[in-house]
Coordinates of C-alpha atoms in Angstrom, one line a residue:
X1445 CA 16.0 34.3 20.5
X1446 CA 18.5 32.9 17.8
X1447 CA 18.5 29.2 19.1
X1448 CA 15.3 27.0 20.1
X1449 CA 15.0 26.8 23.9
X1450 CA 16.0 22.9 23.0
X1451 CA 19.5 23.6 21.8
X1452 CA 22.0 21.6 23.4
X1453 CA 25.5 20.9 22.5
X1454 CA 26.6 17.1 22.2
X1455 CA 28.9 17.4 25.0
X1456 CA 26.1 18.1 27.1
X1457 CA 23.8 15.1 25.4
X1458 CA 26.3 12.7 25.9
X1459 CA 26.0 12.7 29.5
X1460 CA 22.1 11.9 29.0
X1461 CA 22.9 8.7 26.8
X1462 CA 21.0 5.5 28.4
X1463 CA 23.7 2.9 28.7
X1464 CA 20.5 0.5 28.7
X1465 CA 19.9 0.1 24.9
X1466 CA 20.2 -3.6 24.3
X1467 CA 18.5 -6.3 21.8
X1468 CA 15.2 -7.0 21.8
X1469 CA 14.6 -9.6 23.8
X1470 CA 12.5 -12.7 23.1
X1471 CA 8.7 -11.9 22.9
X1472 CA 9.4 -8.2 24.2
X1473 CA 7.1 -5.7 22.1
X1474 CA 8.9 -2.7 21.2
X1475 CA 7.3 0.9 21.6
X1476 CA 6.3 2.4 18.1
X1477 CA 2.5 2.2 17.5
X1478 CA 0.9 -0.5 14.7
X1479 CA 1.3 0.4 11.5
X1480 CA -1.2 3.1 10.3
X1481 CA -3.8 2.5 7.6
X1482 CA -6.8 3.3 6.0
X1483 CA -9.7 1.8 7.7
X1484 CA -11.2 -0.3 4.6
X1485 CA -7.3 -1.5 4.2
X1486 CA -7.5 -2.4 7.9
X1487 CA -10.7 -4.2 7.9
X1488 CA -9.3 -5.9 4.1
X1489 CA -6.1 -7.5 5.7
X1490 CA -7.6 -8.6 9.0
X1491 CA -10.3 -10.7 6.7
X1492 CA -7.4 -12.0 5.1
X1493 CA -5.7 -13.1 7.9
X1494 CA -9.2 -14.1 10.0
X1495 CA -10.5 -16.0 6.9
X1496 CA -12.1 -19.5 7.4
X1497 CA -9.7 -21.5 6.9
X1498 CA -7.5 -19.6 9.4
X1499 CA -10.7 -19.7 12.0
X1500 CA -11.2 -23.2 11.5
X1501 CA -7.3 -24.9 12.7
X1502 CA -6.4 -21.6 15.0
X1503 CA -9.1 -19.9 16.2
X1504 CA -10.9 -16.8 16.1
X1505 CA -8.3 -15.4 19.6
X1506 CA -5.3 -17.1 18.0
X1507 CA -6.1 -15.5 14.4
X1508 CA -6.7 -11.9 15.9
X1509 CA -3.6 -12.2 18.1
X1510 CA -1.3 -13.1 15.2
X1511 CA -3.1 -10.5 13.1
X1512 CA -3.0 -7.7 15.3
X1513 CA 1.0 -8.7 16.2
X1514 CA 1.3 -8.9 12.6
X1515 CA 0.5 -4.5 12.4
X1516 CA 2.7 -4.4 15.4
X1517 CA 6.0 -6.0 13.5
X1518 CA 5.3 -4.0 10.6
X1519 CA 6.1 -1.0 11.9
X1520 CA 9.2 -2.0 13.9
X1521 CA 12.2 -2.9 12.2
X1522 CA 13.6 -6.2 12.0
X1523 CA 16.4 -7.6 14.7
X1524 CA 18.7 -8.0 12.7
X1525 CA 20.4 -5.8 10.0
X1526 CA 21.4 -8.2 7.0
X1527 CA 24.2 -7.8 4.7
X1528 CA 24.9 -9.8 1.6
X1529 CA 28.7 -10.4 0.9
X1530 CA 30.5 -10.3 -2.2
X1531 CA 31.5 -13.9 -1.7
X1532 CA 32.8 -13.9 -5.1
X1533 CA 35.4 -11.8 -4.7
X1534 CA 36.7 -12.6 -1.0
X1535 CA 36.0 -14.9 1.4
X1536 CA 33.0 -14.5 3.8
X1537 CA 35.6 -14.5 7.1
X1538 CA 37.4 -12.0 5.3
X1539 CA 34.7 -9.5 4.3
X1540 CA 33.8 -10.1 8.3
X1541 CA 37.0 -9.5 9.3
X1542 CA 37.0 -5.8 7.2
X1543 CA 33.6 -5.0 8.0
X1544 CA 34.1 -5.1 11.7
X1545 CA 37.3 -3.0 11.5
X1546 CA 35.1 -0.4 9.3
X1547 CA 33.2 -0.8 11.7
X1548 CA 35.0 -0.1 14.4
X1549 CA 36.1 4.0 13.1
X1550 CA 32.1 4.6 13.6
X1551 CA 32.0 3.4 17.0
X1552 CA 35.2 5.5 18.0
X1553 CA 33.5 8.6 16.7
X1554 CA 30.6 8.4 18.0
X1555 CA 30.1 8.0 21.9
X1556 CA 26.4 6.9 21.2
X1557 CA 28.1 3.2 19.6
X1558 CA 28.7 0.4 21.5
X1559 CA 32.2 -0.5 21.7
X1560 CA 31.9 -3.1 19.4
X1561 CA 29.6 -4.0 16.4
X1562 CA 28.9 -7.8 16.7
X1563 CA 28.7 -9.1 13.0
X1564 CA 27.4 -13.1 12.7
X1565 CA 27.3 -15.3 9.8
X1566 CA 24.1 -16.7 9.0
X1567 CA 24.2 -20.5 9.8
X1568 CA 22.4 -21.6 6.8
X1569 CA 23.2 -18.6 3.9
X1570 CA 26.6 -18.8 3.0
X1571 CA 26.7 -15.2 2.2
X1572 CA 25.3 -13.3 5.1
X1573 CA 26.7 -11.6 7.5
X1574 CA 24.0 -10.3 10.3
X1575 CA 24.3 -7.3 13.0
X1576 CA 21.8 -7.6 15.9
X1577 CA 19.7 -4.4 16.2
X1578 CA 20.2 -2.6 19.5
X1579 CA 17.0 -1.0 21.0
X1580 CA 14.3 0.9 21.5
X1581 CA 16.3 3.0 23.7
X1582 CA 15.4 5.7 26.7
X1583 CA 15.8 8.6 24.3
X1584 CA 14.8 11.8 25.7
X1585 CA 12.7 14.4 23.5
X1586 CA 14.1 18.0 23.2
X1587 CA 11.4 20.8 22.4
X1588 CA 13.7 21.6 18.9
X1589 CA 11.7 19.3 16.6
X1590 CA 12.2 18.4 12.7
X1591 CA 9.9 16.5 11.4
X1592 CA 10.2 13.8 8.1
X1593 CA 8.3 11.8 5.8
X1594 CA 7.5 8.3 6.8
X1595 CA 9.8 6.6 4.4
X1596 CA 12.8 9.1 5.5
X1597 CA 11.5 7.9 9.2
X1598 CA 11.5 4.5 8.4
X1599 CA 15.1 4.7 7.4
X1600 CA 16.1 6.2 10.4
X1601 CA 14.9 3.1 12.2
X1602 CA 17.5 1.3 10.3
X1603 CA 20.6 3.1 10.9
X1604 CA 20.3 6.0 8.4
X1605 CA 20.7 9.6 8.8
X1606 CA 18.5 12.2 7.9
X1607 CA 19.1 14.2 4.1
X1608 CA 18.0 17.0 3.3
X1609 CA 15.1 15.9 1.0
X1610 CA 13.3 13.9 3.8
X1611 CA 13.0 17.2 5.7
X1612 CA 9.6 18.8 6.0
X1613 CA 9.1 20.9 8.7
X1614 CA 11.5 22.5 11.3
X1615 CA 12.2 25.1 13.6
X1616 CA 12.3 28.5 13.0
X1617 CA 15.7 29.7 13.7
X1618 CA 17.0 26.2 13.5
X1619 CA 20.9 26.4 12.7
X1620 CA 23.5 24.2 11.9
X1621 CA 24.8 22.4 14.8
X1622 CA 21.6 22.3 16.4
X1623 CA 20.8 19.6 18.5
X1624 CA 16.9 18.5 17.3
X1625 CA 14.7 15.3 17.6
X1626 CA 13.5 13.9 14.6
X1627 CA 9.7 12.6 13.9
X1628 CA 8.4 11.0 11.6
X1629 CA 4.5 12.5 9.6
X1630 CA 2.6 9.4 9.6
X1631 CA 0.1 10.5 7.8
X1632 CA 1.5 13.1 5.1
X1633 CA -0.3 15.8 6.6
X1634 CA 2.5 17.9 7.4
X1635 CA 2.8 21.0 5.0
X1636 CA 6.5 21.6 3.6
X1637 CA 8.4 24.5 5.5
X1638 CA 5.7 24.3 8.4
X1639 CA 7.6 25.5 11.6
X1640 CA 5.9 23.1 13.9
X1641 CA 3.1 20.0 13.7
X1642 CA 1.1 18.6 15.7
X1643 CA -0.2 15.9 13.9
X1644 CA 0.4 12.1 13.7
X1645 CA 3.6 11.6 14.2
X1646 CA 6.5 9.4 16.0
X1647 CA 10.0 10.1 17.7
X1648 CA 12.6 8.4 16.1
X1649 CA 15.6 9.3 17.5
X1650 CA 18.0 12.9 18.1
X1651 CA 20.7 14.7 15.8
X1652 CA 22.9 17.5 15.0
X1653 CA 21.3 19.5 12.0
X1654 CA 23.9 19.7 9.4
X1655 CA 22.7 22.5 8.1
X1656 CA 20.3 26.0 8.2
X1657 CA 16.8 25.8 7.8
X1658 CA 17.6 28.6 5.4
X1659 CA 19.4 26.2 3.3
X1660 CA 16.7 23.4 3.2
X1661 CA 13.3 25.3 2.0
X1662 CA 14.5 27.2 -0.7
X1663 CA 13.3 27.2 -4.5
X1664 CA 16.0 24.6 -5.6
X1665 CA 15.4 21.4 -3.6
X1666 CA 18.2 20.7 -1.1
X1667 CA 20.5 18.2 -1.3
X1668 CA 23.0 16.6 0.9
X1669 CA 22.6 15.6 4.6
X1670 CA 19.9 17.5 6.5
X1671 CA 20.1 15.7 10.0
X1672 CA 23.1 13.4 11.7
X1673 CA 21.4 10.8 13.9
X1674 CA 23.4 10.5 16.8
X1675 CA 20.6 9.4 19.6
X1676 CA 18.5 7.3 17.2
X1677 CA 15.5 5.0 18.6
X1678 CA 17.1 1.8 17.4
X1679 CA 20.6 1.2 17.3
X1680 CA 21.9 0.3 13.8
X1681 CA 25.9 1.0 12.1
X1682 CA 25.4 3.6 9.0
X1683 CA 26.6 1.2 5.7
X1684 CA 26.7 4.7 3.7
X1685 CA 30.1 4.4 1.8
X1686 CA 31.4 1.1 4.0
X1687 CA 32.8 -1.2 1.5
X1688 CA 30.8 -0.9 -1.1
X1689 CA 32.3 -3.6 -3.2
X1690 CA 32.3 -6.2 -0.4
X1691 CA 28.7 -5.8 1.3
X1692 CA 25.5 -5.3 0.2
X1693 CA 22.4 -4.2 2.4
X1694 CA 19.6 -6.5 1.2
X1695 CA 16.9 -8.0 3.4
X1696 CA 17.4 -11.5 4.2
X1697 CA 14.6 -13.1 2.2
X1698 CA 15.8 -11.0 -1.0
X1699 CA 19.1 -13.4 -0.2
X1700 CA 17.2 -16.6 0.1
X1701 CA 15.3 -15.6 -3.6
X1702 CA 19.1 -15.9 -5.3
X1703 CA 19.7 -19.1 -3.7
X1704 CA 16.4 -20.9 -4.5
X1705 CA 16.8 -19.8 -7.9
X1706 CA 20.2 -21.2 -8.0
X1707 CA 21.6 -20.2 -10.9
X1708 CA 24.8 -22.3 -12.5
X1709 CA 27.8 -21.1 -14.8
X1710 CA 27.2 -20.8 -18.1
X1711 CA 23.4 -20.2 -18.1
X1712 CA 21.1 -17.7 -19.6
X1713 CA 19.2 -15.5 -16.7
X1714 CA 16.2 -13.1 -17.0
X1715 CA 15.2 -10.7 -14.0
X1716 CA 12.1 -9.6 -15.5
X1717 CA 12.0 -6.5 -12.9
X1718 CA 15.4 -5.9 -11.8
X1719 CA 15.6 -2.1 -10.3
X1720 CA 17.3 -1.2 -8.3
X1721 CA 19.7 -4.8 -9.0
X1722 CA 20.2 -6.2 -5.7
X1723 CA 19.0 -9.8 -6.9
X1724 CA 20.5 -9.3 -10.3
X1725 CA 23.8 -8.5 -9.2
X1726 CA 23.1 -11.6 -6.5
X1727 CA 22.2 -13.6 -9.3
X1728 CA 25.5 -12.7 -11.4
X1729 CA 27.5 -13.4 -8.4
X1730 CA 26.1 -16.7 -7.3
X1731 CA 26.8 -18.0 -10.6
X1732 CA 31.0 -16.4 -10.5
X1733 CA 30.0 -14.1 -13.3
X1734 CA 29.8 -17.1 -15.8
X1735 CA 26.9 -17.0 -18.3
X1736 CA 24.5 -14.1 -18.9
X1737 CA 22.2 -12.2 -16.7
X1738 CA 19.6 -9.7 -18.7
X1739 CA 17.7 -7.3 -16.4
X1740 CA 14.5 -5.8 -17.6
X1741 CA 13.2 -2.5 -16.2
X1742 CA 10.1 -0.9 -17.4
X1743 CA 11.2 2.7 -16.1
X1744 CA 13.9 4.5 -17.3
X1745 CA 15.4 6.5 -14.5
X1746 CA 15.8 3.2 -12.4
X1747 CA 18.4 1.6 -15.2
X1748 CA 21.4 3.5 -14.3
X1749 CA 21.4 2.3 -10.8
X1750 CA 21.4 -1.4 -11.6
X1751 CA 24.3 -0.9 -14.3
X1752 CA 26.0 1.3 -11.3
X1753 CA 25.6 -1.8 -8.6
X1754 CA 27.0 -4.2 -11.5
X1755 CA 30.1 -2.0 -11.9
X1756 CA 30.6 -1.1 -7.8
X1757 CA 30.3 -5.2 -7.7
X1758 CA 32.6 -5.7 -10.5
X1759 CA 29.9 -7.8 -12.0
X1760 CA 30.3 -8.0 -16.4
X1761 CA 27.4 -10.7 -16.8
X1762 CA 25.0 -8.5 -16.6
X1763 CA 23.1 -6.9 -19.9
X1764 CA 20.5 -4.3 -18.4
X1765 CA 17.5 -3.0 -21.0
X1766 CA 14.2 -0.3 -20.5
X1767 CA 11.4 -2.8 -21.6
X1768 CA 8.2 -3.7 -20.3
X1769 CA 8.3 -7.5 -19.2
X1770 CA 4.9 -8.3 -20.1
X1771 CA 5.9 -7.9 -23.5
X1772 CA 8.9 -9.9 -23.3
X1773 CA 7.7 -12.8 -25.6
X1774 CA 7.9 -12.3 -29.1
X1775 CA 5.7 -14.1 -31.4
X1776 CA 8.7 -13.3 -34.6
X1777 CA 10.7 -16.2 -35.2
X1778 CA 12.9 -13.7 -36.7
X1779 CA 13.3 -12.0 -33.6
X1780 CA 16.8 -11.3 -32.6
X1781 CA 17.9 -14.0 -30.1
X1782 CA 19.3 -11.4 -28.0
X1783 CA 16.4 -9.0 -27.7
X1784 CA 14.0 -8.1 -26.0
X1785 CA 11.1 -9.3 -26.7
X1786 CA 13.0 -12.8 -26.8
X1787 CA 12.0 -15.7 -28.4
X1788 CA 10.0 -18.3 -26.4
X1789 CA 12.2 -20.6 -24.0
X1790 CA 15.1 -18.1 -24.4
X1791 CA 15.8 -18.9 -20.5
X1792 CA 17.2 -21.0 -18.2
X1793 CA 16.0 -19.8 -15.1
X1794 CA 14.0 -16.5 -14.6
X1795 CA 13.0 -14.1 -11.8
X1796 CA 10.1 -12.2 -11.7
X1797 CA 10.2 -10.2 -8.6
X1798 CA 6.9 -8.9 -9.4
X1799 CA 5.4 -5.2 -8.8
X1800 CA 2.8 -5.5 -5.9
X1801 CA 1.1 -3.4 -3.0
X1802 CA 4.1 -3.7 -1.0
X1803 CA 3.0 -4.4 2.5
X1804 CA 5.2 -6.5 3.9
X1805 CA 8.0 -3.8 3.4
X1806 CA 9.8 -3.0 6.9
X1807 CA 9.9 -1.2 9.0
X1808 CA 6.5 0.6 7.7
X1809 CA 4.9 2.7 10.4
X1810 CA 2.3 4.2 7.8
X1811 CA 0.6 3.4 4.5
X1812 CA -1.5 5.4 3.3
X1813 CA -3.0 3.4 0.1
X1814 CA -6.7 3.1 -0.9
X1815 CA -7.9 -0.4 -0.8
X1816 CA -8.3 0.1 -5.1
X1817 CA -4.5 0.6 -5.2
X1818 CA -3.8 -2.1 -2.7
X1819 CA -5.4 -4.5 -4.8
X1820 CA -4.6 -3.2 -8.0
X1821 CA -1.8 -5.5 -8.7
X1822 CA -2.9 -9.2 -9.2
X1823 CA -3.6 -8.6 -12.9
X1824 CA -0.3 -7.6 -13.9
X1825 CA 1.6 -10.0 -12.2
X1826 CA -0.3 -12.6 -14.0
X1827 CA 0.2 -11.2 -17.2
X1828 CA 4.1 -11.2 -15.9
X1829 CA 4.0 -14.9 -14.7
X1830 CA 2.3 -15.9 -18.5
X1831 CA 5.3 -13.9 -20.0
X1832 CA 7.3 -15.7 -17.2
X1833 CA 6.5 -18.7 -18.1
X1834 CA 6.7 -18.4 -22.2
X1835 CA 10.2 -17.4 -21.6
X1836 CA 11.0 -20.4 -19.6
X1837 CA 13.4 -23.2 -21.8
X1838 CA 12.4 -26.6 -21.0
X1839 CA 13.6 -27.9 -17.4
X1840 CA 14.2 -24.3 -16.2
X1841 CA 13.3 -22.2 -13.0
X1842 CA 11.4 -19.8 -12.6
X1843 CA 11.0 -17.3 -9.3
X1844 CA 8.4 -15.4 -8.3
X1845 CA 8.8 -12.5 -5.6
X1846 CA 6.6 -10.1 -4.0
X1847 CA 7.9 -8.0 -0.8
X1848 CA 3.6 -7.8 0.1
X1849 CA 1.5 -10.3 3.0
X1850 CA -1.9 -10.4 1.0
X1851 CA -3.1 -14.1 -0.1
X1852 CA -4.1 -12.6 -3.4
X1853 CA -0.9 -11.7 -4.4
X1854 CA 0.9 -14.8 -2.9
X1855 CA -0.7 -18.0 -2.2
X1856 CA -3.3 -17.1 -4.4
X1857 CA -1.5 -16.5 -7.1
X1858 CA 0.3 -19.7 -6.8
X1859 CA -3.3 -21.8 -7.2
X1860 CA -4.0 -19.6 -10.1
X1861 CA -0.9 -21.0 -11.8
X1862 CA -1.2 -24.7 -11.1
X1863 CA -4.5 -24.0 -12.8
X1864 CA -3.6 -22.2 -15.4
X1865 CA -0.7 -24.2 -16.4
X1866 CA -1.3 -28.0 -16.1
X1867 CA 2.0 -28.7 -16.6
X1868 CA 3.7 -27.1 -13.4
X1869 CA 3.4 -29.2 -10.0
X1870 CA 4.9 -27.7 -6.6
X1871 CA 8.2 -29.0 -5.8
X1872 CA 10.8 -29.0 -2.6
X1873 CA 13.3 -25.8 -2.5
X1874 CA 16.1 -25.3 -0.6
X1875 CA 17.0 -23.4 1.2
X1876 CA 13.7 -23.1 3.6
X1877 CA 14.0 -21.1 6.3
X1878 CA 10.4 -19.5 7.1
X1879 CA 7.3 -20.8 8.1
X1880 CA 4.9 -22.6 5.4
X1881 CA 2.2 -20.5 3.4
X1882 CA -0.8 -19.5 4.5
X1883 CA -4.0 -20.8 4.8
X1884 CA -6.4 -18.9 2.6
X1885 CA -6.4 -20.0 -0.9
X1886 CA -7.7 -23.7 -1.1
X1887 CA -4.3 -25.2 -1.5
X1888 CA -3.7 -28.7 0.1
X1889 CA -1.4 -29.1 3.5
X1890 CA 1.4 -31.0 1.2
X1891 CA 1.3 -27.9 -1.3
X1892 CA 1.3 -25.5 2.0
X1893 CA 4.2 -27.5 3.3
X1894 CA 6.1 -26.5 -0.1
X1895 CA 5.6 -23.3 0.1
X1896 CA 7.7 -20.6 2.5
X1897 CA 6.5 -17.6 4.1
X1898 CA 8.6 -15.3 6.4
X1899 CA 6.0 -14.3 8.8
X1900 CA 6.8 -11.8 11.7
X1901 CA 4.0 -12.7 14.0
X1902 CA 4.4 -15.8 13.9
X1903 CA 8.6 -15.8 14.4
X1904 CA 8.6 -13.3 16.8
X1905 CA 9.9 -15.8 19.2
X1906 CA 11.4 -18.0 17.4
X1907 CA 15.3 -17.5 16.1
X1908 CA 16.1 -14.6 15.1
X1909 CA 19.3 -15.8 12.7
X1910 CA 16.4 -17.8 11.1
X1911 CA 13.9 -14.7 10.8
X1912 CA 16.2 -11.9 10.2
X1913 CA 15.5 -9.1 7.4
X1914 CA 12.7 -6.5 6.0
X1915 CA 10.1 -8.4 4.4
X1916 CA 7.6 -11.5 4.6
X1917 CA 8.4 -14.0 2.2
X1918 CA 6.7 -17.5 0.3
X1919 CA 8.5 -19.5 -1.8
X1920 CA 7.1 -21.8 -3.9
X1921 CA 8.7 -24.5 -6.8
X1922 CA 6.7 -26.0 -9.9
X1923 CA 7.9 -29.3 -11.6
X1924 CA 7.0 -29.1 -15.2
X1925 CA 5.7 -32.4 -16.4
X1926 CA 3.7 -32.3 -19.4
X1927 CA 2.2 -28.7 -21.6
X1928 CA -0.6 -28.7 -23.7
X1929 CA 0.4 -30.1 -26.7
X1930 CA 4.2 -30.5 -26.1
X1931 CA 6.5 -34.0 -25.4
X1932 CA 6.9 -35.0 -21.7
X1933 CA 8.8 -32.1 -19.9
X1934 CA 10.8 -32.3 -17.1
X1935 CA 12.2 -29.8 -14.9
X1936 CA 11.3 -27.3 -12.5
X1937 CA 9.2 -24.0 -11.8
X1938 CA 10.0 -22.4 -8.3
X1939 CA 8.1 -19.6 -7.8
X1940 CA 9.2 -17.3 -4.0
X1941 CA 6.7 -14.8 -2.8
X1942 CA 9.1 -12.1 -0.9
X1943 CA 7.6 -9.8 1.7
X1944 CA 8.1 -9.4 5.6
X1945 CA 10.9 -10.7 8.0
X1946 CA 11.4 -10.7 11.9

């Protein structure tokens, strides 16, 4: 047999399409299983989220419902898919107006599309445009099965197709043209050029192979697209190659970090940890390219991509260098005032959208982490936030980002710095548009009020134009009164914890 018994052509799917795939609606659980994890990470985040202070305004049946809804969301993708426009080099309506007809070619090629993409502006960001995310679907398995890694299936869930690289097991005789559903390992325990598994895994959707199976497991790693989605779970439009100058995929509380940072014309910027240079080039833009934007990136390999967004941005501002950030502060005064390391107060406002165990990433439907790695990171951020801070001229900003839910890396760390640094209160931001931190980490109600957390299981119901994006996210702002030994200061600190969105 040169074909899989579940070989079908797309003339013959297309009559199987379920015209039923709509939006999610309000408080509707979708069908993809919690997010998988070890079992001492498990029992780690649900004392988090179950921890006394929780218990003692929620409940224990409240607190276990919002944690157990919280492994739920994880795994899901969000409603809505977010776009950042490049307001600084056409209008928002106008970017709309050309994203929709871009749209619109996708849609008339592919029978699987709705009609029409809707595209909304975000009615409090001035530079988001949002798609509603149609599904989960009535998608019916085939027998012809590829299967990917969960980051590849994770993508999948947000509109992309399937390359090559993602690929780790398919059929046999699988041939181009091949209509095959697509899985995603959950665990990692599929081996590479397997023919079939039967371990942990979840159907994301159906596509057309794009090419042989002869082509993909070969000696020189395979390049190029492996698998076109064409029946995918969720409904989302591909962005690969739509305006890349105009729009930029970015989660909707990596949008909200530019804006609380609020950079002006004319200023000095640092992103202490700018691959791959979404916020960066955000942070060039939001200020018209006036001033000076330097992006730090410890790893080498990462910097070409965030010189690469500048240029597709047409974005000057920005001076990119391979340093490590918590070595940013130099103790020379003859230091070069450009550097890095840079003289202390070299900065007006500075980002530090810290490394960090990454949990509130979405959609996530596995994470296979040791509870040592999870909670590996809390040192070097605060090394980061002390270099942060040393930077910092007198009166600036400074932003602090994590795409994670844990209180050690969020609301933790933001008690650790009013302790650490005397001189740094908790201020208003704007704009807010999540929910206020979490309870957890001894902070007051007023500083909990400050704060800003996107949390999935708690919005779930709530407005999804309010709640859309990938991640969880706190925000947090610092005024800077007096410092050690220093004059009265004024100014402010804002520090935004980034992780999961509904």
């Amino acid at each position: 047999m040169s074909r899989d018994q579940g070989h079908v052509t797309l003339a013959e799917r297309r009559v199987e399409l379920v015209a039923g795939i709509g939006r999610r609606g309000p408080g509707e659980m979708p069908v993809l299983p919690r997010i998988s994890l070890k079992p001492e990470v498990n029992d780690y985040l649900k004392s988090v989220f179950l921890n006394s202070e929780v218990l003692a305004v929620v409940g224990r049946q409240e607190a276990e419902r919002r944690f157990q809804t919280l492994l739920t969301c994880l795994s899901h993708p969000p409603s809505y898919t977010c776009v950042r426009a490049s307001t600084h080099l056409a209008s928002l309506e106008e970017i709309r107006h050309k994203l929709g007809e871009e749209l619109k070619k996708q849609t008339c090629s592919s029978s699987t599309q709705e009609a029409s993409v809707q595209i909304l502006p975000h009615p409090r960001i001035p530079d988001v445009l949002l798609l509603p995310l149609t599904g989960p679907g009535c998608v019916k398995q085939l027998s012809s099965e590829v299967v990917v890694g969960a980051q590849c299936g994770s993508a999948v869930l947000r509109g992309a197709h399937v390359f090559a690289p993602g690929i780790i097991a398919s059929p046999k005789y699988m041939k181009c043209g091949d209509m095959v559903s697509v899985f995603s390992d959950l665990e990692g325990k599929c081996t590479r050029g397997a023919t079939h598994f039967q371990g942990n895994k979840v159907f994301v959707g159906n596509g057309f192979a794009e090419m042989d199976r002869s082509r993909i497991f070969t000696n020189e790693p395979a390049r190029g697209l492996g698998v076109r989605m064409v029946e995918p779970l969720y409904q989302s439009p591909s962005f690969d190659g739509v305006l890349p100058s105009l729009v930029f995929l970015q989660n909707l509380p990596s949008v909200v970090v530019g804006h609380v940072l609020a950079p002006q014309p004319g200023e000095r910027i640092l992103d202490m940890c700018a691959a791959p240079g979404g916020k960066t080039c955000h942070i060039a833009a939001l200020m018209g390219d006036q001033g000076e934007v330097v992006a730090l990136e410890r790893i080498r390999n990462k910097i070409e991509r965030i010189r690469q967004n500048a240029k597709i941005l047409n974005l000057n501002s920005i001076k990119v260098h391979c340093f490590n950030s918590t070595q940013a502060v130099s103790s020379d005064p003859a230091q070069d005032a450009k550097g890095p390391p840079f003289l202390p107060e070299s900065f007006d406002r500075v980002l530090l959208d810290a490394p960090c165990s990454g949990l509130g990433q979405r959609p996530n439907m596995a994470n296979t982490w040791s509870l040592k790695e999870i909670c590996s990171y809390q040192p070097l951020q605060r090394k980061l936030i002390h270099a942060a801070v040393g930077l910092l001229k007198r009166g600036g900003v400074l932003v602090y980002s994590t795409c994670t839910v844990t209180l050690a890396e969020n609301e933790e760390q933001v008690a650790w710095a009013l302790q650490t640094f005397p001189c740094l209160t908790l201020q208003p931001q704007e704009p807010h548009i999540g929910a206020e931190g979490m309870l957890g980490a001894g902070l007051s109600p007023e500083q909990l009020r400050l704060l800003q957390r996107f949390s999935p299981e708690l919005s779930w119901e709530q407005t999804p134009t309010e709640h859309a994006g990938g991640e969880e996210t706190a925000l947090f702002i610092f005024q800077h009164s007096v410092c050690s030994d220093r004059a009265v200061l004024t100014g402010t600190l804002a520090v935004l914890f980034t992780a999961l969105a509904s």
